[in-house]
Coordinates of C-alpha atoms and ligand atoms in Angstrom, one line a residue:
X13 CA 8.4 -9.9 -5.8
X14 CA 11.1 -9.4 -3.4
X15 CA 11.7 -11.0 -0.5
X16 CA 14.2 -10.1 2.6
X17 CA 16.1 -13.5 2.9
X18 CA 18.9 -11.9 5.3
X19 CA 20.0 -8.7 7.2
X20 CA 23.4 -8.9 8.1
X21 CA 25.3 -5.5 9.2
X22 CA 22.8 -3.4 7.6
X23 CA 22.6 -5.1 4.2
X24 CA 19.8 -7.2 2.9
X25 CA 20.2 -10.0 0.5
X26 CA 17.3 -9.9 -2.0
X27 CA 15.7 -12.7 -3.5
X28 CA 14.3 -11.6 -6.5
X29 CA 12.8 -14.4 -8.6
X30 CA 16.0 -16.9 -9.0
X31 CA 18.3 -13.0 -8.8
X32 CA 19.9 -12.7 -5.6
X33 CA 21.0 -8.8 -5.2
X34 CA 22.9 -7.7 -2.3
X35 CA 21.4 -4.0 -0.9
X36 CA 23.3 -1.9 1.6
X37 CA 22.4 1.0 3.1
X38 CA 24.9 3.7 2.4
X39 CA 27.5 3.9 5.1
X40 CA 26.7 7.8 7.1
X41 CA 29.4 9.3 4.5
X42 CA 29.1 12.9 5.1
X43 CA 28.9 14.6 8.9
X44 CA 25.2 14.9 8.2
X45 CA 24.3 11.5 8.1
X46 CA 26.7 10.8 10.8
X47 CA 24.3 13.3 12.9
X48 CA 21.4 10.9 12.4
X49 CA 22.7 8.2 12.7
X50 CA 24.1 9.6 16.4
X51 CA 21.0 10.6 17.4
X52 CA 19.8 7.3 16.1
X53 CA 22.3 5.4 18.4
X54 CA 21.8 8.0 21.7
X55 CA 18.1 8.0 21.4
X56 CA 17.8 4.0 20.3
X57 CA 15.3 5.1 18.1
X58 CA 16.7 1.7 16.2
X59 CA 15.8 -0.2 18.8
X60 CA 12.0 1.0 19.1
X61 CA 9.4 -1.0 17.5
X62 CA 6.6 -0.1 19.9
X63 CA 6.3 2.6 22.5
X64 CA 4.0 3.0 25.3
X65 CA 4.1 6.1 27.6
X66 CA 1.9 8.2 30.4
X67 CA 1.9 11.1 31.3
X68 CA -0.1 14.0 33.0
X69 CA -0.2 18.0 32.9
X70 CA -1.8 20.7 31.0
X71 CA -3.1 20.4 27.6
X72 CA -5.2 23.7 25.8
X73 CA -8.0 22.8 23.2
X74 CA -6.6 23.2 19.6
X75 CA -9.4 25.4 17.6
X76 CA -11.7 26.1 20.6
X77 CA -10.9 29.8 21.7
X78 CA -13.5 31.7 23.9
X79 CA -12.5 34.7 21.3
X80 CA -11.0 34.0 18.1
X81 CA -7.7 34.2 17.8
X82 CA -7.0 34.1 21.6
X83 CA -5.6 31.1 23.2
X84 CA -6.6 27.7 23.4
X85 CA -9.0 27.0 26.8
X86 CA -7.1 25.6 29.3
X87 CA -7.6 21.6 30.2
X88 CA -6.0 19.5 33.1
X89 CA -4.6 16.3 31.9
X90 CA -5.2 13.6 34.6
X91 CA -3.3 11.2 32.8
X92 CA -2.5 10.9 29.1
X93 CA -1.1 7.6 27.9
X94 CA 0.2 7.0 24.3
X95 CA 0.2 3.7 22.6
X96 CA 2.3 3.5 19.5
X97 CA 3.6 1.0 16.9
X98 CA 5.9 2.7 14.3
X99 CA 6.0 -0.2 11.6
X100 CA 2.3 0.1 11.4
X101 CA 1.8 3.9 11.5
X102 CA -0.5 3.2 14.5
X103 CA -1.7 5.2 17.8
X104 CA -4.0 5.0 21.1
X105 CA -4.0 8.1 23.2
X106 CA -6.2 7.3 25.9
X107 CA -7.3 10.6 27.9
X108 CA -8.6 11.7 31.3
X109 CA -8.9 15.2 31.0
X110 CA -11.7 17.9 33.1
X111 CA -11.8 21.6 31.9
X112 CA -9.2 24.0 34.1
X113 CA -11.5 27.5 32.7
X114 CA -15.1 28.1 32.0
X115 CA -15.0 29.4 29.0
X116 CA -14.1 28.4 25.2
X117 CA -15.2 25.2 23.9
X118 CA -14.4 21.7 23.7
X119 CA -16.9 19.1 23.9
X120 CA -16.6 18.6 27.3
X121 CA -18.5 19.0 30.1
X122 CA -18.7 22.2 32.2
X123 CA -17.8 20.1 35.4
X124 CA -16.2 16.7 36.6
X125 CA -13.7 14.8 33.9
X126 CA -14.2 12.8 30.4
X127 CA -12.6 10.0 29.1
X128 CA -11.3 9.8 25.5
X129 CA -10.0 6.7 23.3
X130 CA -8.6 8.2 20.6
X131 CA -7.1 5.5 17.4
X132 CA -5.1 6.4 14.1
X133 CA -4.0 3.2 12.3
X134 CA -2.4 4.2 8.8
X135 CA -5.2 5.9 6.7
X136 CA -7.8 5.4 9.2
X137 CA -8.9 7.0 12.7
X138 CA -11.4 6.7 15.0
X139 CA -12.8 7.6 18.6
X140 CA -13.9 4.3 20.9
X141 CA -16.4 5.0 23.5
X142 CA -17.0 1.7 25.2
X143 CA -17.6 -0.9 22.2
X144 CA -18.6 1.8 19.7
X145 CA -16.3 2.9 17.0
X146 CA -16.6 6.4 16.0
X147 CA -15.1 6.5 12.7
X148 CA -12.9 10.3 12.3
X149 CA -11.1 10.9 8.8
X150 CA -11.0 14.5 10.2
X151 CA -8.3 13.3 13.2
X152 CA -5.9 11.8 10.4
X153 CA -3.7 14.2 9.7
X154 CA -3.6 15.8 13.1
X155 CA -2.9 12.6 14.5
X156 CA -0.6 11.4 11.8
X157 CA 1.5 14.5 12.4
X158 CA 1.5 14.1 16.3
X159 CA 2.7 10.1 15.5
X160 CA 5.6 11.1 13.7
X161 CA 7.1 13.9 15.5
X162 CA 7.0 12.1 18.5
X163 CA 11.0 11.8 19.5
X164 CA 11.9 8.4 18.3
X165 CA 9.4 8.6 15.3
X166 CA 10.6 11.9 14.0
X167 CA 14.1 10.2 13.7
X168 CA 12.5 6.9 11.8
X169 CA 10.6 9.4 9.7
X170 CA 13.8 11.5 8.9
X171 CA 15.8 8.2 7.7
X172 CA 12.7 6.9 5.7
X173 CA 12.8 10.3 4.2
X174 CA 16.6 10.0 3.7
X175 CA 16.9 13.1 5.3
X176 CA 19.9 14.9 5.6
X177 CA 21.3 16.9 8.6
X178 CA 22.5 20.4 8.7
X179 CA 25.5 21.1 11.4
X180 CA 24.3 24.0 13.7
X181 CA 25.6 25.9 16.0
X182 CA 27.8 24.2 19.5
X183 CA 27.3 20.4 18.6
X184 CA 23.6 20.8 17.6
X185 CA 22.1 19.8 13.9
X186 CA 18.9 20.1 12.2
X187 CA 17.2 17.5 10.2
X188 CA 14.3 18.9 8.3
X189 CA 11.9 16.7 5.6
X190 CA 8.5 16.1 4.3
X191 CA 6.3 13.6 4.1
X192 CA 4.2 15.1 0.9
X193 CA 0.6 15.7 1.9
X194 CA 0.7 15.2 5.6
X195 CA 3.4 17.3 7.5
X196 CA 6.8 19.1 7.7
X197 CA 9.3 19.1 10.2
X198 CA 12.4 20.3 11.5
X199 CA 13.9 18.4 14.2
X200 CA 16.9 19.8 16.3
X201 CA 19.5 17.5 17.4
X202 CA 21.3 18.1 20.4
X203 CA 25.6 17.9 20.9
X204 CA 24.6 14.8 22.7
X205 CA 22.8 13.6 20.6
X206 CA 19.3 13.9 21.1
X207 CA 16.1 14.6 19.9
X208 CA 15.5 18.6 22.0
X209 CA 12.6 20.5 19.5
X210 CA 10.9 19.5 16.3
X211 CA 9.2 22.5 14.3
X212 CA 6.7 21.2 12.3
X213 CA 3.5 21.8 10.0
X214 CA 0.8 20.5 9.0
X215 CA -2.7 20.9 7.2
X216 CA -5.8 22.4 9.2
X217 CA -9.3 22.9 7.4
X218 CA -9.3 26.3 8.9
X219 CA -5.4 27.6 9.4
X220 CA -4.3 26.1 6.5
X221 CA -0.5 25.2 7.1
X222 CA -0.7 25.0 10.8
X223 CA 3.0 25.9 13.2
X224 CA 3.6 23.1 15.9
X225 CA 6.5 23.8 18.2
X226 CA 7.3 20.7 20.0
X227 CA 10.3 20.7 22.8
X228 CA 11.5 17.7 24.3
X229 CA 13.6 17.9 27.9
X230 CA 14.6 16.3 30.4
X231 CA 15.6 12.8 29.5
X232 CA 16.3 9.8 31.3
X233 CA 17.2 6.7 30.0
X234 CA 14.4 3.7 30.0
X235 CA 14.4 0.4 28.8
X236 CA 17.9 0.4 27.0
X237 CA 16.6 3.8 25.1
X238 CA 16.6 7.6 26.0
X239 CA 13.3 9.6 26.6
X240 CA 12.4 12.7 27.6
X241 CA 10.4 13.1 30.6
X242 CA 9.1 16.7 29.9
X243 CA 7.3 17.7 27.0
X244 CA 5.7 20.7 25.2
X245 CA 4.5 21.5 22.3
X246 CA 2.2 25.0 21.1
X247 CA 0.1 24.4 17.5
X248 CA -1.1 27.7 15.6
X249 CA 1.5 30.2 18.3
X250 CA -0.6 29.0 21.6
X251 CA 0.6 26.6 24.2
X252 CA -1.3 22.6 23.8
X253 CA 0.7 20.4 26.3
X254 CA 3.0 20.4 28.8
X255 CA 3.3 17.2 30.2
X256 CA 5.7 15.1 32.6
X257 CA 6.1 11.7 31.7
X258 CA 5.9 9.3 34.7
X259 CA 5.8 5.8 32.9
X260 CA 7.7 4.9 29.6
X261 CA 7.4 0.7 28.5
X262 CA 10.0 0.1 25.8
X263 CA 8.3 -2.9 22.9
X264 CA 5.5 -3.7 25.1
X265 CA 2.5 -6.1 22.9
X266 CA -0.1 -3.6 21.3
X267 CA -3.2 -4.6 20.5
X268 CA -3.9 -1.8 17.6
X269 CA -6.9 -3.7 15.6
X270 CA -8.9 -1.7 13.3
X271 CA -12.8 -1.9 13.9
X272 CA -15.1 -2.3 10.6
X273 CA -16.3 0.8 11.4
X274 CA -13.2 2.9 10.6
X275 CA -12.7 0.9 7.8
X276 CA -16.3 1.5 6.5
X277 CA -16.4 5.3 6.9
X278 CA -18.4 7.1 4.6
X279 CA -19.5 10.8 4.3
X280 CA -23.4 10.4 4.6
X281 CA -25.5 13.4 4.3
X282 CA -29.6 12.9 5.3
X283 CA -31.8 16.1 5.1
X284 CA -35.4 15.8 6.9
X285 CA -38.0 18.4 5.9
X286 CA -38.7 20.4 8.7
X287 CA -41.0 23.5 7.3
X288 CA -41.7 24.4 3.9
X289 CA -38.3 24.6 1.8
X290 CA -36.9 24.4 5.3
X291 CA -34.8 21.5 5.6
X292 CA -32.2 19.7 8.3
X293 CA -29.0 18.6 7.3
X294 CA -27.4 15.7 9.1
X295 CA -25.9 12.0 9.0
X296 CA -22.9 12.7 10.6
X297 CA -21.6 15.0 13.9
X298 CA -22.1 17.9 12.6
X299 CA -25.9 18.9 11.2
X300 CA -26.4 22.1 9.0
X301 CA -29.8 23.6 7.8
X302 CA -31.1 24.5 4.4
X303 CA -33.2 27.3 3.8
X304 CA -35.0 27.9 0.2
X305 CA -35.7 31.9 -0.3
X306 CA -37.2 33.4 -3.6
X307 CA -34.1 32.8 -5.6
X308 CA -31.6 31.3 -3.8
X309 CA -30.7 28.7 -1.3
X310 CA -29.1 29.1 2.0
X311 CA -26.8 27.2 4.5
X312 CA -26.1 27.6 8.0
X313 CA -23.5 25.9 9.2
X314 CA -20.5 24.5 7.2
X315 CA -18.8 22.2 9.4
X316 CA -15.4 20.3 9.6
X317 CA -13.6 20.1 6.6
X318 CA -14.2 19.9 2.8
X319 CA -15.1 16.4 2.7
X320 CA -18.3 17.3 5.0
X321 CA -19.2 20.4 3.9
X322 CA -18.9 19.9 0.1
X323 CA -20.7 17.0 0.6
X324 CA -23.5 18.9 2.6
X325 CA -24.0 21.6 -0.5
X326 CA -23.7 18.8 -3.4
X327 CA -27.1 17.2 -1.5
X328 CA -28.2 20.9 -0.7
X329 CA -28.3 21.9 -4.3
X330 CA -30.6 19.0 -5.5
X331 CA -33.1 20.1 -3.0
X332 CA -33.5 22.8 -5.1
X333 CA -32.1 22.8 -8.1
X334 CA -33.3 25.4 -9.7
X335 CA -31.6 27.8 -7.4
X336 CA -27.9 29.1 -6.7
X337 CA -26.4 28.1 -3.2
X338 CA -25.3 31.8 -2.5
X339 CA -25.1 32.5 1.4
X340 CA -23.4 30.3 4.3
X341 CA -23.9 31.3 8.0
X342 CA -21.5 30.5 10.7
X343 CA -22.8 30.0 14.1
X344 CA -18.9 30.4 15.2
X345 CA -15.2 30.2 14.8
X346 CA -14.7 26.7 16.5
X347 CA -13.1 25.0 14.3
X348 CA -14.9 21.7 14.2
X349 CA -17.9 24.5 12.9
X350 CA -15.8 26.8 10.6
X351 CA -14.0 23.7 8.9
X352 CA -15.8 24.5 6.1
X353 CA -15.8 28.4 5.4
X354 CA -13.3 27.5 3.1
X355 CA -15.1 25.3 0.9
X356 CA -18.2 27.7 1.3
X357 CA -16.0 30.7 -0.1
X358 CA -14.3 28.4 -3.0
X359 CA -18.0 27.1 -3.8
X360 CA -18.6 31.3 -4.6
X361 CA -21.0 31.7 -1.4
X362 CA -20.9 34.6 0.8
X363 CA -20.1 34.0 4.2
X364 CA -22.6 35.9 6.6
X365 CA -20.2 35.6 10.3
X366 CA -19.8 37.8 13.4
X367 CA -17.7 40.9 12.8
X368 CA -15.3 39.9 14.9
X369 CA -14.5 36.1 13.6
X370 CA -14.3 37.8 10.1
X371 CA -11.4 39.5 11.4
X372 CA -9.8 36.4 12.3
X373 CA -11.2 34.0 8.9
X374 CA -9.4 37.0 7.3
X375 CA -6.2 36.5 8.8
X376 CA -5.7 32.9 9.0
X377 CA -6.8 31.9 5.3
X378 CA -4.3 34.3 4.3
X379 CA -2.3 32.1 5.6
X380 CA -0.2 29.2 3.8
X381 CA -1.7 26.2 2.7
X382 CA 0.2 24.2 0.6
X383 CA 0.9 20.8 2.8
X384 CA -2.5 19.5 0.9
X385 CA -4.4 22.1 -0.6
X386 CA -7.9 22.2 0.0
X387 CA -10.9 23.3 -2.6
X388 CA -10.6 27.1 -1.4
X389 CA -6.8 27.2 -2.3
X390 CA -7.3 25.7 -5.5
X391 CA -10.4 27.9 -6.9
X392 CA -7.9 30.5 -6.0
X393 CA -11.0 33.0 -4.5
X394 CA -11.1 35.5 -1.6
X395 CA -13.8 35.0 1.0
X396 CA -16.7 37.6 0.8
X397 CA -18.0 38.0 4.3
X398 CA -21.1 39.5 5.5
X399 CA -20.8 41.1 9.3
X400 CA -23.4 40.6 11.8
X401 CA -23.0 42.9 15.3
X402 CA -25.5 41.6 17.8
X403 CA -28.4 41.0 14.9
X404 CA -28.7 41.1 11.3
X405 CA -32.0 40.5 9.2
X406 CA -30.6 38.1 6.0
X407 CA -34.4 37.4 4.8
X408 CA -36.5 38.7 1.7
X409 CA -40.0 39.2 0.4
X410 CA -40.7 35.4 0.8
X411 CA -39.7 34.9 4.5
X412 CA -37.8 36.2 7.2
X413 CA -34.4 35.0 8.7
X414 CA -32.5 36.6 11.6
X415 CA -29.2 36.3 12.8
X416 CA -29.0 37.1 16.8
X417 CA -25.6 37.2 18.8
X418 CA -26.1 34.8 22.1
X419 CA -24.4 37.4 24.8
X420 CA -22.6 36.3 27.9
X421 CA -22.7 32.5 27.5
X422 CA -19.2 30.6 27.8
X423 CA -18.8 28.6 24.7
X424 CA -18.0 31.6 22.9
X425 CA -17.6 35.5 22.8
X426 CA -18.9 35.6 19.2
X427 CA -22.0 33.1 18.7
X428 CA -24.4 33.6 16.6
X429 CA -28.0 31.8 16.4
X430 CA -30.6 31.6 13.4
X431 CA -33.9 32.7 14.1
X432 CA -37.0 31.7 11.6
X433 CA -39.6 33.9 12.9
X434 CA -42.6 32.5 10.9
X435 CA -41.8 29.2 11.2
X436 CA -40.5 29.8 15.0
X437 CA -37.9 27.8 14.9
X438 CA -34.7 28.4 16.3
X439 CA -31.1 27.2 14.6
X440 CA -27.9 27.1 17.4
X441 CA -24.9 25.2 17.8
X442 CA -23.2 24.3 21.2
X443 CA -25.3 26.2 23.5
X444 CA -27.9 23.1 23.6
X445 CA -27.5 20.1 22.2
X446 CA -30.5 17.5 23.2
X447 CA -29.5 14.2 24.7
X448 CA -30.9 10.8 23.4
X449 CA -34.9 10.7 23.8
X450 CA -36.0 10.8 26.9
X451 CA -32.9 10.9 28.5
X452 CA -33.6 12.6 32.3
X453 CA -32.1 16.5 33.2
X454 CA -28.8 16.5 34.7
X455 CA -28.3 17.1 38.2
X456 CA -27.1 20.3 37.5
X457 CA -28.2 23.2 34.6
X458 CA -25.8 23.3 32.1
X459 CA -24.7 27.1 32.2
X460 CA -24.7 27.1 28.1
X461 CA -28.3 26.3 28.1
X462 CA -29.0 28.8 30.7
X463 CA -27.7 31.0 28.9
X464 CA -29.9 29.9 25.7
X465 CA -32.5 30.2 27.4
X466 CA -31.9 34.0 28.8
X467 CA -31.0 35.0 25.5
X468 CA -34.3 33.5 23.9
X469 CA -36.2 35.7 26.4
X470 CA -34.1 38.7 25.9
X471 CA -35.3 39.4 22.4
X472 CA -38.5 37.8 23.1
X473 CA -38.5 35.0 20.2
X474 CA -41.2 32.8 19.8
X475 CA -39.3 29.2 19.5
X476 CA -41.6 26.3 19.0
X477 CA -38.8 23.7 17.6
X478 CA -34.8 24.0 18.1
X479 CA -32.8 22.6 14.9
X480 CA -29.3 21.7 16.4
X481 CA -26.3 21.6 14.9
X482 CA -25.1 18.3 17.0
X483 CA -28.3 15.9 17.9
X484 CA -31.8 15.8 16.9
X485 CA -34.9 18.1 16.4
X486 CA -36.6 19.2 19.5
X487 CA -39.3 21.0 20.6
X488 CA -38.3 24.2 22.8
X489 CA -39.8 22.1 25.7
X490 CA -36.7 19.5 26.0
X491 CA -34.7 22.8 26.1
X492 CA -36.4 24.0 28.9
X493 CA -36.8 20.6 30.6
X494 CA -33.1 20.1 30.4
X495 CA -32.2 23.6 31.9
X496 CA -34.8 23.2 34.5
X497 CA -36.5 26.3 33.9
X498 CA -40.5 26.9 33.5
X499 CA -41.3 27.9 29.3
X500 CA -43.3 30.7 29.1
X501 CA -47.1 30.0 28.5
Ligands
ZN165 ZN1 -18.2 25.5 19.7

């Protein structure tokens, strides 16, 4: 065991057992480390143990385009304030945000502002609302990645690394490193010695090897350290943030405590019979539904990431396990819902999606993905889509299944809903999901289940129960009630 007895001018005497060894960290030798070590002293990244800082703007929602492959939706940022502790690898972002455009996706309501608590502590993350700890293993690496390319952190991560700067051109360097499984990045280093743009990468369940540009302007100095009061950043080529910094606390005490529910988070997968060989998938955020045809299984939805939806078609397959798992249907590109295409397509399944987020599944899992490889990249096989227009019939001899386009709502251009025509029931995602029981209509329609409802008249389906992929079972009735609209008799 080792143990730091003293830390005089950068050395450390080491007691190890009765051996004393004296360590040193190597003097900046070359004009690279030198660089660092600059922007070490300009920035007083040395100085940083803890950081808290606020801020407001524009932000876009990562993964939630109207169309796929457009840009992120535009959100106002009332006030964004960052809690972070380096030594610990931990972080609070504590949001006010309210929708700037109708349309894309989200989570958040149509009108009027939420409130997020958002924690990453190490290996662990989760979202707070009010005492309850959401556990999220799906926000690590995203948040991970946004921890350590933060100004200050990027430089503590470089030197951990032992990274090495390259001179560029008029003054400027760049530092680049890895932290192996989690992220890339390239930080630029200004003449004067600051922190100006970090390129980095990291894993997504749907991009693979995601692009973050982040650009740092603007600095003042705060608190014995420098810090820029304007920053940007665009993740997958669309703009995420632009923020000004108003408040910047230099070591301020952090309360950062992990609740048992992070710590316990566990994959759990429940299915609940619903019709014959017609079963709903859920147990965490994300539900999915099982259907059993003549000689093979189905699955719509595949949601998040690997971990859920390989997880989802291990406990789909002993509901039947006598027959292949060949089909997945995506309700939509959102990438909370097509987090698990991926696994779909390495599990040998064909992907039945609308035509035009194909298109896009195409292009992005062409892309890169060797940060952390997922199950897809590793089974080394090419998605096998299935295109659906505005309808396409995926049944056989031993029951019927459409697949409907909802038109004109504003989650998304390209939605698709599952239809069950004998047993009328009705499988969507996004467009309603039903509050707790009993839980009275808001003030106001919600425009996505408006739209719902419009569409279920349109073709003229007979719904007696919704299956939806976030909340409980319903009958058509809550639907109805919520929208505050008459069902037809
Ligand atoms: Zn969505």
């Amino acid at each position: 065991m080792l143990t730091v007895i003293a830390r005089p001018f950068g050395c450390s005497l080491l007691a190890a057992g009765t051996l004393f060894l004296m360590s040193c960290a190597a003097p900046p030798s070359t004009s690279a480390d030198a660089a660092l070590a600059r922007a070490a002293q300009a920035m007083g990244s040395d100085r940083v143990t803890t950081l808290r800082y606020s801020a407001e703007g524009t932000g876009h929602t990562f993964g939630q385009a109207y169309k796929a492959g457009g840009p992120w939706p535009r959100i106002t940022l009332h006030s964004v304030t960052r809690s972070i502790d380096y030594p610990t690898g931990s972080m609070r972002e504590e949001v006010v945000l309210s929708r700037a455009e109708p349309l894309g996706g989200g989570g958040y309501p149509l009108a009027g502002q939420q409130r997020n608590d958002q924690y990453l502590s190490g290996e662990l993350a989760w979202n707070q609302t009010g005492t309850t700890a959401t556990p999220g293993p799906r926000f690590v690496a995203e948040r991970t990645h946004q921890l350590w390319i933060t100004p200050h952190g990027v430089l503590k991560a470089a030197q951990r690394q032992g990274a090495r700067a390259q001179p560029g051109a008029a003054g400027a360097s760049t530092i680049a490193f890895a932290e192996p499984g989690r992220y890339s990045a390239t930080a630029t280093i200004g003449a004067d010695g600051l922190v100006s743009r970090v390129e980095s990468t990291y894993p997504d369940p749907v991009m693979g090897d995601t692009a973050a540009v982040t650009t740092y302007d603007d600095y003042r100095e705060i608190g014995g350290i420098r810090f820029p009061t304007r920053v940007r950043q665009t993740l997958g080529g669309y703009p995420v943030l632009d923020l000004v910094v108003k408040d910047v606390q230099v070591n301020p005490a952090l309360q950062l405590s992990v609740p048992d529910a992070a710590r316990n988070a566990a994959e759990r997968v429940t299915s609940e019979k619903v019709a014959d060989g017609v079963w709903f998938i859920a147990g965490g955020s994300h539900n999915s539904v099982a259907i059993e045809m003549q000689d093979h299984l189905m699955l719509v939805e595949t949601p998040l990431n690997d971990a859920r939806t390989l997880a989802v078609i291990e406990h789909v397959r002993q509901l039947a396990p006598n027959k292949p798992l060949r089909t997945a249907v995506n309700s939509h590109q959102h990438f909370d819902h097509a987090g698990g295409v991926r696994a779909a397509v390495a599990e040998g399944m064909t992907v039945v999606a609308h035509a035009d987020n194909i298109a896009y599944f195409e292009r992005v899992f062409a892309q890169a993905n060797r940060i952390r490889p997922d199950r897809m990249a590793g089974a080394g096989r090419t998605a096998s889509f299935r295109p659906v227009g505005d309808k396409l019939e995926i049944g056989d001899a031993s029951r019927p299944v459409e697949v409907h386009r909802i038109v004109g709502g504003p989650h998304s251009d390209s939605l698709l809903m599952v239809y069950l025509p004998k047993e009328k029931l009705l499988i969507e995602a996004d467009a309603y999901t039903p509050g707790a029981p009993n839980t009275p209509p808001p003030a106001a329609p919600n425009a996505n289940n408006v739209n719902l409802i419009d569409n279920i008249e349109r073709l003229k389906l007979g719904v007696d129960r919704i299956l939806p992929l976030h909340g409980r079972v319903v009958p058509v009735g809550e639907l109805y009630a919520a929208a505050q609209r008459t069902p037809p008799r």
